[in-house]
Short mmCIF file of C-alpha atoms and ligand atoms in Angstrom, two decimals:
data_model
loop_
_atom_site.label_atom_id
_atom_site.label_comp_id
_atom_site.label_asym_id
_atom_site.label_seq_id
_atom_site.Cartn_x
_atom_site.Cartn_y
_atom_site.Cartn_z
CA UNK A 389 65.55 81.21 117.17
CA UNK A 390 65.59 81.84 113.59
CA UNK A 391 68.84 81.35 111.37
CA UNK A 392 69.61 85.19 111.35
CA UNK A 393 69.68 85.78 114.82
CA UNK A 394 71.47 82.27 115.12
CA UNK A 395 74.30 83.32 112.76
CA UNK A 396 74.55 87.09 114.70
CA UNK A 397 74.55 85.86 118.01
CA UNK A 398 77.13 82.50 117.02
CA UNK A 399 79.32 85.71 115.65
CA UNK A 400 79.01 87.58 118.44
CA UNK A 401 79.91 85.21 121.20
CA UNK A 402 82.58 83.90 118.96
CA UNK A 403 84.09 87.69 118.43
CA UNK A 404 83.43 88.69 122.10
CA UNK A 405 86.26 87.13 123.73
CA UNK A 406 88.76 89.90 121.88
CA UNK A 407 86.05 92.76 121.48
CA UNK A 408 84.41 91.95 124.57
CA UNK A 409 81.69 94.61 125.02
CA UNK A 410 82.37 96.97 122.17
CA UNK A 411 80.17 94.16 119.95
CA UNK A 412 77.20 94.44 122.15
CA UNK A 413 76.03 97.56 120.75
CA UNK A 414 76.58 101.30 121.29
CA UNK A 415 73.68 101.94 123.93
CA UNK A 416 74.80 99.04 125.86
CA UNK A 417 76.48 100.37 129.24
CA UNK A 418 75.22 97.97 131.90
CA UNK A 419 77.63 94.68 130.77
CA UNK A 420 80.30 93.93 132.69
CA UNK A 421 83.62 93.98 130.59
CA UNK A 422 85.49 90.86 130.13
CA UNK A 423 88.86 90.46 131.73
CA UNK A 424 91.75 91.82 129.71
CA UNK A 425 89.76 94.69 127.71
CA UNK A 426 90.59 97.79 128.05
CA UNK A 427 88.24 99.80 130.80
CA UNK A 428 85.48 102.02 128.31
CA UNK A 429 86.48 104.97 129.33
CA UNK A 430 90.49 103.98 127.36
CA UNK A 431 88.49 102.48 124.12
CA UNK A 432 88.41 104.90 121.19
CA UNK A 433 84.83 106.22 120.88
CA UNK A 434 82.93 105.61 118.09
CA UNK A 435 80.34 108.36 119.04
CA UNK A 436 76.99 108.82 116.86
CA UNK A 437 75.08 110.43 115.04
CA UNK A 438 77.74 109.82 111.97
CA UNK A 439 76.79 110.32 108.14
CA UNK A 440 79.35 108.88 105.66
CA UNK A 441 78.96 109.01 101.55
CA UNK A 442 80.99 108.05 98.45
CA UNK A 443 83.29 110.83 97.14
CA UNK A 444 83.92 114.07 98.30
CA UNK A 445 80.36 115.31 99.05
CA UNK A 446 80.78 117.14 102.25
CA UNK A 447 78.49 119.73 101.48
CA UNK A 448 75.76 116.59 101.62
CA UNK A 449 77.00 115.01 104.44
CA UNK A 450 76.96 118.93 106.34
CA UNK A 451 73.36 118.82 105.54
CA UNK A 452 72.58 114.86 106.85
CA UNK A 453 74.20 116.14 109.66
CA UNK A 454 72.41 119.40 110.41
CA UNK A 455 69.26 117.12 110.18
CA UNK A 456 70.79 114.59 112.53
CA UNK A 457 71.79 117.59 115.20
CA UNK A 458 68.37 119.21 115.07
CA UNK A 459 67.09 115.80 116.38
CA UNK A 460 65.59 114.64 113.13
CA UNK A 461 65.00 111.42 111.55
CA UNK A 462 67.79 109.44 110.14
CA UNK A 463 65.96 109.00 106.84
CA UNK A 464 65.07 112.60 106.30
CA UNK A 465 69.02 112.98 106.51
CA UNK A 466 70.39 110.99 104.06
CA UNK A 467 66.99 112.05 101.76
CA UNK A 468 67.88 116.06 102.15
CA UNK A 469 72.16 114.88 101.96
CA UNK A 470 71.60 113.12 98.56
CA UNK A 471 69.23 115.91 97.34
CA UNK A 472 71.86 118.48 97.95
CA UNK A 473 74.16 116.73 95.10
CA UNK A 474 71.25 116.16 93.05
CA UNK A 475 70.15 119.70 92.62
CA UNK A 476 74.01 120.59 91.83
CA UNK A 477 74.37 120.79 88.34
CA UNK A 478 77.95 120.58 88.12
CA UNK A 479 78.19 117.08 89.27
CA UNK A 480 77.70 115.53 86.06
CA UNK A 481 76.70 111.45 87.48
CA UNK A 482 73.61 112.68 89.82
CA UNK A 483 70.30 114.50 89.14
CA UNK A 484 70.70 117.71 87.11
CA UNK A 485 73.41 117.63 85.03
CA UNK A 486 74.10 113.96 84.72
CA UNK A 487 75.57 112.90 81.69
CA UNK A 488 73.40 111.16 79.02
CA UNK A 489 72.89 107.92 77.65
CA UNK A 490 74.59 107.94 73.99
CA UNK A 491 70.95 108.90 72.46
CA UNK A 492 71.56 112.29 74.66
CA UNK A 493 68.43 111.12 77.68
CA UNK A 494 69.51 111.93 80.91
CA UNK A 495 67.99 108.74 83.45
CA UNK A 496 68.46 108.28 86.86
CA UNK A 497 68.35 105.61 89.47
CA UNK A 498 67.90 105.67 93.20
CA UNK A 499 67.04 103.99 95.79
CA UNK A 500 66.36 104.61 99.85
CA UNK A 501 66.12 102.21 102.85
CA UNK A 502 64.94 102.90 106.15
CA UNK A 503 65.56 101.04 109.55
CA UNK A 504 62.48 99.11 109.33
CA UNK A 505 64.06 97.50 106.25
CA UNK A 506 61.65 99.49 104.08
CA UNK A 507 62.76 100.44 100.62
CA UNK A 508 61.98 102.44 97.29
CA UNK A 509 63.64 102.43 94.26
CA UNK A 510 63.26 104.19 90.85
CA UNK A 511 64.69 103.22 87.73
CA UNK A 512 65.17 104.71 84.07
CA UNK A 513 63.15 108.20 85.86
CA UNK A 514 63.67 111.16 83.37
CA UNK A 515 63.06 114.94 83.75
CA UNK A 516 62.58 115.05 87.37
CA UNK A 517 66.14 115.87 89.23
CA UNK A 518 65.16 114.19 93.29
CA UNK A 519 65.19 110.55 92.19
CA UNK A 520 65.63 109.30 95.81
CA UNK A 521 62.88 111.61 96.78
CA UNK A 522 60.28 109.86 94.41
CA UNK A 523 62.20 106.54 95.50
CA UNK A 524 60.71 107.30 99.03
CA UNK A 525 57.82 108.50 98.22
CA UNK A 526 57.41 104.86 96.21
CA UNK A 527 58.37 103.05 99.57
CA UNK A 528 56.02 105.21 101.63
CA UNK A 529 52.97 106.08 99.73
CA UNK A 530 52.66 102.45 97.27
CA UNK A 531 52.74 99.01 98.12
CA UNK A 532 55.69 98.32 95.62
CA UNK A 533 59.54 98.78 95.94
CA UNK A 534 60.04 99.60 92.71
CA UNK A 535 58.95 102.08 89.56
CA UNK A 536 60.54 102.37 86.00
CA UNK A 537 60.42 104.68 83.10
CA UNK A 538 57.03 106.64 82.37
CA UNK A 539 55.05 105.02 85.51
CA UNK A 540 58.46 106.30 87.76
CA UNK A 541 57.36 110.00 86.14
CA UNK A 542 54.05 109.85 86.14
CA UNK A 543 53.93 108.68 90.11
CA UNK A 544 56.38 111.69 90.28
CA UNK A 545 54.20 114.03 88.44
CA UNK A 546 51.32 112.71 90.36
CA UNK A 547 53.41 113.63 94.05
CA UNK A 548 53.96 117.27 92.95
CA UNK A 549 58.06 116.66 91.18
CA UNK A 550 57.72 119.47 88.19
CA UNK A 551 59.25 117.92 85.22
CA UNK A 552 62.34 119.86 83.96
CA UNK A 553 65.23 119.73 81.30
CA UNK A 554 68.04 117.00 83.39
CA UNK A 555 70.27 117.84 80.16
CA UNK A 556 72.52 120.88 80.93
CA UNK A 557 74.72 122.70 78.53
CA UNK A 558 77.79 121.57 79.91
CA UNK A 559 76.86 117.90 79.91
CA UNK A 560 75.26 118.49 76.43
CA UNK A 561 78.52 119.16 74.99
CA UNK A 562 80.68 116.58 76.84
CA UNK A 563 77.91 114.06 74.74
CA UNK A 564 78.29 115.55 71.85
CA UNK A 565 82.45 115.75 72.12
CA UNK A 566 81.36 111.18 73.21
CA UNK A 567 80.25 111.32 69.70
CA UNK A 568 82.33 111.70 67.92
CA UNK A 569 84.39 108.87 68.75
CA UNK A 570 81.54 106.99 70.54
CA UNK A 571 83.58 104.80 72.13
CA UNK A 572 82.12 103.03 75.44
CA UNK A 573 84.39 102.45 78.27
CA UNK A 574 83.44 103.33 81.85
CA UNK A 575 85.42 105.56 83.56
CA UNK A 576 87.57 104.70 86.35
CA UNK A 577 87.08 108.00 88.75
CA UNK A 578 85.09 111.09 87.72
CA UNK A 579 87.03 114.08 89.44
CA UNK A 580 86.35 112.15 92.52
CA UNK A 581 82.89 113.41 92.26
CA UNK A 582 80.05 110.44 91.03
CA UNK A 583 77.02 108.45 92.52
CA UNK A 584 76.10 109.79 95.84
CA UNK A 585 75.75 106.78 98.24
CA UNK A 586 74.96 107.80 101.71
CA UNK A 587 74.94 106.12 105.26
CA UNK A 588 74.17 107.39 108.77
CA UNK A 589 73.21 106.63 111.80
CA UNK A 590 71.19 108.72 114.99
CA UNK A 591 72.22 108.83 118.12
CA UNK A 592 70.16 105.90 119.09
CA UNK A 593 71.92 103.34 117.02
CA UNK A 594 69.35 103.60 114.29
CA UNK A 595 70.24 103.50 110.19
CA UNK A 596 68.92 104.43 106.83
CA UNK A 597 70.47 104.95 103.56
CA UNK A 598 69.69 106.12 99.94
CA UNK A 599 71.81 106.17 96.65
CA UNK A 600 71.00 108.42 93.86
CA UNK A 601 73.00 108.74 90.38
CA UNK A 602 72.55 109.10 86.63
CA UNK A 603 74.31 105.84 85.76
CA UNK A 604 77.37 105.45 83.69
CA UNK A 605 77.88 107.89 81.06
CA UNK A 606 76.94 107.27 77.47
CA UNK A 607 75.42 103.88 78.82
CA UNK A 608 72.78 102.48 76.23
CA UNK A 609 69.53 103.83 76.64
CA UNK A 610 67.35 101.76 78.90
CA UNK A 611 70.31 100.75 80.92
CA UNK A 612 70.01 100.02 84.46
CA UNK A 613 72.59 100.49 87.48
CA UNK A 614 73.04 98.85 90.85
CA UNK A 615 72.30 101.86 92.62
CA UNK A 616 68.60 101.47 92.48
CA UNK A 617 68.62 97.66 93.10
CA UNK A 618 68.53 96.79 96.85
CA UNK A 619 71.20 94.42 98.18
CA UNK A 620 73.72 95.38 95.67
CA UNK A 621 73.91 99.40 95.16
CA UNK A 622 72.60 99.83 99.05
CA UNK A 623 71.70 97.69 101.97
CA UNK A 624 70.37 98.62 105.38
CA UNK A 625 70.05 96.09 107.90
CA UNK A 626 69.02 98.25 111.44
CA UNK A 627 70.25 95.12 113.64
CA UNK A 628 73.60 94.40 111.83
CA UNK A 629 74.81 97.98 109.61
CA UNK A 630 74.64 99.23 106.53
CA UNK A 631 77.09 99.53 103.56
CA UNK A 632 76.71 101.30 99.59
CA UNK A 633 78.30 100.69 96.44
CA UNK A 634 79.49 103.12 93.59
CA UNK A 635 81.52 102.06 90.86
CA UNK A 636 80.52 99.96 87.65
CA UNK A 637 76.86 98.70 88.64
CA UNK A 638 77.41 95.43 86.59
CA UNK A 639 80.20 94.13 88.79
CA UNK A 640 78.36 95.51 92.04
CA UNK A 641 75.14 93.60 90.97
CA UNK A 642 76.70 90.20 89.84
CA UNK A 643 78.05 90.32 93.50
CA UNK A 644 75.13 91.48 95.42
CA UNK A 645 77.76 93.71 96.70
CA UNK A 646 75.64 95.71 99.87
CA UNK A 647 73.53 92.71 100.81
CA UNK A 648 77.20 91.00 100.81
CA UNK A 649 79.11 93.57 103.43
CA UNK A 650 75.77 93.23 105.32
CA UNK A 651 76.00 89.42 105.75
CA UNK A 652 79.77 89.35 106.24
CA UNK A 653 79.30 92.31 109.43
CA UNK A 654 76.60 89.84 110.52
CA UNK A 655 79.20 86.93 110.67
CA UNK A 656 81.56 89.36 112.95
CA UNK A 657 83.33 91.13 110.53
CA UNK A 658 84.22 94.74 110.63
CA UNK A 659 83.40 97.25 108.38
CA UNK A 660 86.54 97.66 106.52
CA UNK A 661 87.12 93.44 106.64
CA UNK A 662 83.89 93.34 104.60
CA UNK A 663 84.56 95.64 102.12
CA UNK A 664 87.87 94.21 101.49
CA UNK A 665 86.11 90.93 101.06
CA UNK A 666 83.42 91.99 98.65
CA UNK A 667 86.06 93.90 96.53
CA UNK A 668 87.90 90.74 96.69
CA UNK A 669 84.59 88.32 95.74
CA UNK A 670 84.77 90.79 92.44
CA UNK A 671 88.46 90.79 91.14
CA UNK A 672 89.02 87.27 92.29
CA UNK A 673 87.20 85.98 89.57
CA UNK A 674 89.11 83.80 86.56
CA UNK A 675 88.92 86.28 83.92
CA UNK A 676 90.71 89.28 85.67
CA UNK A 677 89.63 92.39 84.09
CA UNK A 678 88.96 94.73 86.74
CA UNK A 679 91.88 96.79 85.78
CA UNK A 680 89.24 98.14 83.29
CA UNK A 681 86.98 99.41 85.78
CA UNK A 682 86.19 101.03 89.45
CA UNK A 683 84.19 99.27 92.31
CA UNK A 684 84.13 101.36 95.48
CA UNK A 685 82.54 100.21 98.73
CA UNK A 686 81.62 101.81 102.10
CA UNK A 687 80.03 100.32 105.26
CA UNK A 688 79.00 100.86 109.01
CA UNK A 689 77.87 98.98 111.43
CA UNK A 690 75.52 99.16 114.31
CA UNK A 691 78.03 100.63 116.92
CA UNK A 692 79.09 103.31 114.37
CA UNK A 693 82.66 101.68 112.65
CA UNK A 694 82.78 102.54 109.33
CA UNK A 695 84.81 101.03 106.47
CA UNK A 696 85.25 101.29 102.80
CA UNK A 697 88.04 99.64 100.10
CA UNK A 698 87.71 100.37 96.48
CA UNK A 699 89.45 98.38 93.09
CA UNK A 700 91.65 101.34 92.45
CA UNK A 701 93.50 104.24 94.22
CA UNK A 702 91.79 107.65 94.55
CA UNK A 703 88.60 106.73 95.34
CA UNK A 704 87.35 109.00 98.42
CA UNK A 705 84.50 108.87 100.93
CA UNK A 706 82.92 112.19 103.05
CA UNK A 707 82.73 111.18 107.18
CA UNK A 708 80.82 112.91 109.38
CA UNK A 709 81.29 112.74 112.60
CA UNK A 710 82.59 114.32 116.15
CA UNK A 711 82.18 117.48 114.65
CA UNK A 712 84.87 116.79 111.70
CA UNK A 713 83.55 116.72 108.08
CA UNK A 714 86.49 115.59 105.90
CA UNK A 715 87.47 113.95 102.96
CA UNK A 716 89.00 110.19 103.75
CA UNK A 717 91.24 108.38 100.95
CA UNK A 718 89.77 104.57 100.87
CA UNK A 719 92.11 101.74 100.74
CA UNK A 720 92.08 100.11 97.36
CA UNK A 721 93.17 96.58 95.94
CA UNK A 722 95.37 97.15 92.63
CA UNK A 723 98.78 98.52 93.76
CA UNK A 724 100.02 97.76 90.85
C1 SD4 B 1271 76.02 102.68 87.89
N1 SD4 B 1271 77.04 102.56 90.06
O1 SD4 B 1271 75.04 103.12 87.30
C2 SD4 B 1271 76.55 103.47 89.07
C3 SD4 B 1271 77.53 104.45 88.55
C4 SD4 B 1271 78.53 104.91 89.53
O2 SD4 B 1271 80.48 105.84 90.01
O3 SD4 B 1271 78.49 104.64 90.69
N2 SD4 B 1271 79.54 105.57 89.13
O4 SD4 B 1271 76.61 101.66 87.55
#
């Protein structure tokens, strides 16, 4: 046995004895349950398919959904879900309409994964508004992971993306009002509205996720999030779950934050546990600063439990499931 499966089945058999069957999986209905648990038909349901995303995207999440009921593939889901807040100009952190870099260049990162553990990823891609579509078309049609810059348009250019102008009036102005006192500082919550991260899972169990967004505002030019890098802005791990990051990329990459959640569901922790502990691995740190900036975290796991925890109040994730679209207020660290 290797020393993954070792650690998931040592934190399975040591979590069974108070989960008893829930842990074995969501299309598992032939174990007998241990003695104590509640019968299955008394547990509360965790039914799939389920989408979940950072903010308040439920337009995205209706349309990962509609892919999901129609019996399509998990990947295409969160793909066409992200795309819808790309192609939205009025959400000014993803595709068209993101706010520049303080030279006034709109760049976006994005990333996909897919329950094979295959992944794309572009970086510093200008002029072409579905980042996570060329991010899967770099996981399916190259042998690489990753593209940056020109060779990210070019491939882009190459699949049939027409270029266009990312830079919209609106977010044109709000750089030019940046100028004038230039100052950098990220900000904590955009209008509850910034990177799209997105989840979900089919009705067989399986996962995918992508993460699309035009960075931090005003960022210097040839800056790079976490939201294309795997293991920290997005992790999918089709055994174990899945969990995305939004937030100030520099804090979610110095903690491997997704890869993180991953590990710690792997070791028998829920959803929510982990992201409490991966916020915690970031504002636990000598030099406590993180009232200066926002980390937000959401997770599920195989069987469809879903978590997410965030540095500061107001951060808000989209669920998707049972029929019920809605807006959820995350738990958050600084009560202060
Ligand atoms: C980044 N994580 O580029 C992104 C920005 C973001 O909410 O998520 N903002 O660091």
């Amino acid at each position: 046995m290797n020393r993954r499966k070792f650690i998931k089945n040592t934190a399975l058999t040591g979590a069974g004895i108070t989960l008893g069957n829930s842990l074995m999986g969501c299309t598992d209905k032939t174990s007998k349950e241990p003695e104590g648990t509640l019968p299955s038909k008394d547990k509360p349901k965790t039914t799939l398919p389920l989408v979940i995303a950072t903010w308040h995207v439920k337009e995205a999440t209706a349309k990962a959904m509609e892919v999901l009921q129609a019996g399509g593939n998990v990947l295409d889901a969160v793909e066409q879900g992200c795309n819808i807040e790309e192609a939205d100009e009025k959400g000014q952190s993803v595709g068209k309409g993101g706010l520049p870099d303080r030279d006034g260049n709109v760049t976006l990162d994005a990333c996909i994964m897919d329950k094979h553990g295959n992944c794309g990823s572009v970086v510093y891609l200008q002029n072409i508004t579905h980042a996570v579509s060329v991010a899967r078309k770099v996981m399916e049609d190259t042998p690489h992971v990753m593209l940056a810059g020109k060779g990210a348009k070019k491939f882009a250019v190459s699949k049939g993306f027409e270029p266009e102008d990312l830079l919209t009036d609106a977010s044109k102005k709000a750089w030019e009002e940046w100028k004038i006192g230039a100052k950098y500082k990220p900000i904590i919550n955009i209008e509850n509205h910034d990177t799209i991260a997105m989840l979900a899972i089919d009705k067989n169990g399986d996962l995918s996720g992508a993460c699309t967004t035009s960075g931090l505002a005003y960022k210097i030019g040839g800056r790079v999030g976490d939201s294309p890098i795997i293991g920290a802005g997005l992790f999918v791990d089709n055994e174990i779950g899945a969990a995305a990051a939004t937030g100030l990329g520099e804090e979610v990459v110095k903690s491997v934050g997704s890869f993180l959640i991953v590990e710690l569901m792997r070791q028998g922790k829920s959803p929510q546990e982990a992201c409490e502990e991966a916020i915690g691995r970031i504002v636990d740190k000598p030099k406590k600063n993180y009232e200066d900036f926002q980390v937000g975290y959401i997770a599920v796991n195989k069987k469809g439990e879903t978590g997410s925890y965030s540095i500061h109040q107001r951060f808000s994730v989209t669920k998707f499931q049972n029929g019920i679209n809605e807006q959820i207020q995350s738990g958050f660290y600084n009560k202060s």
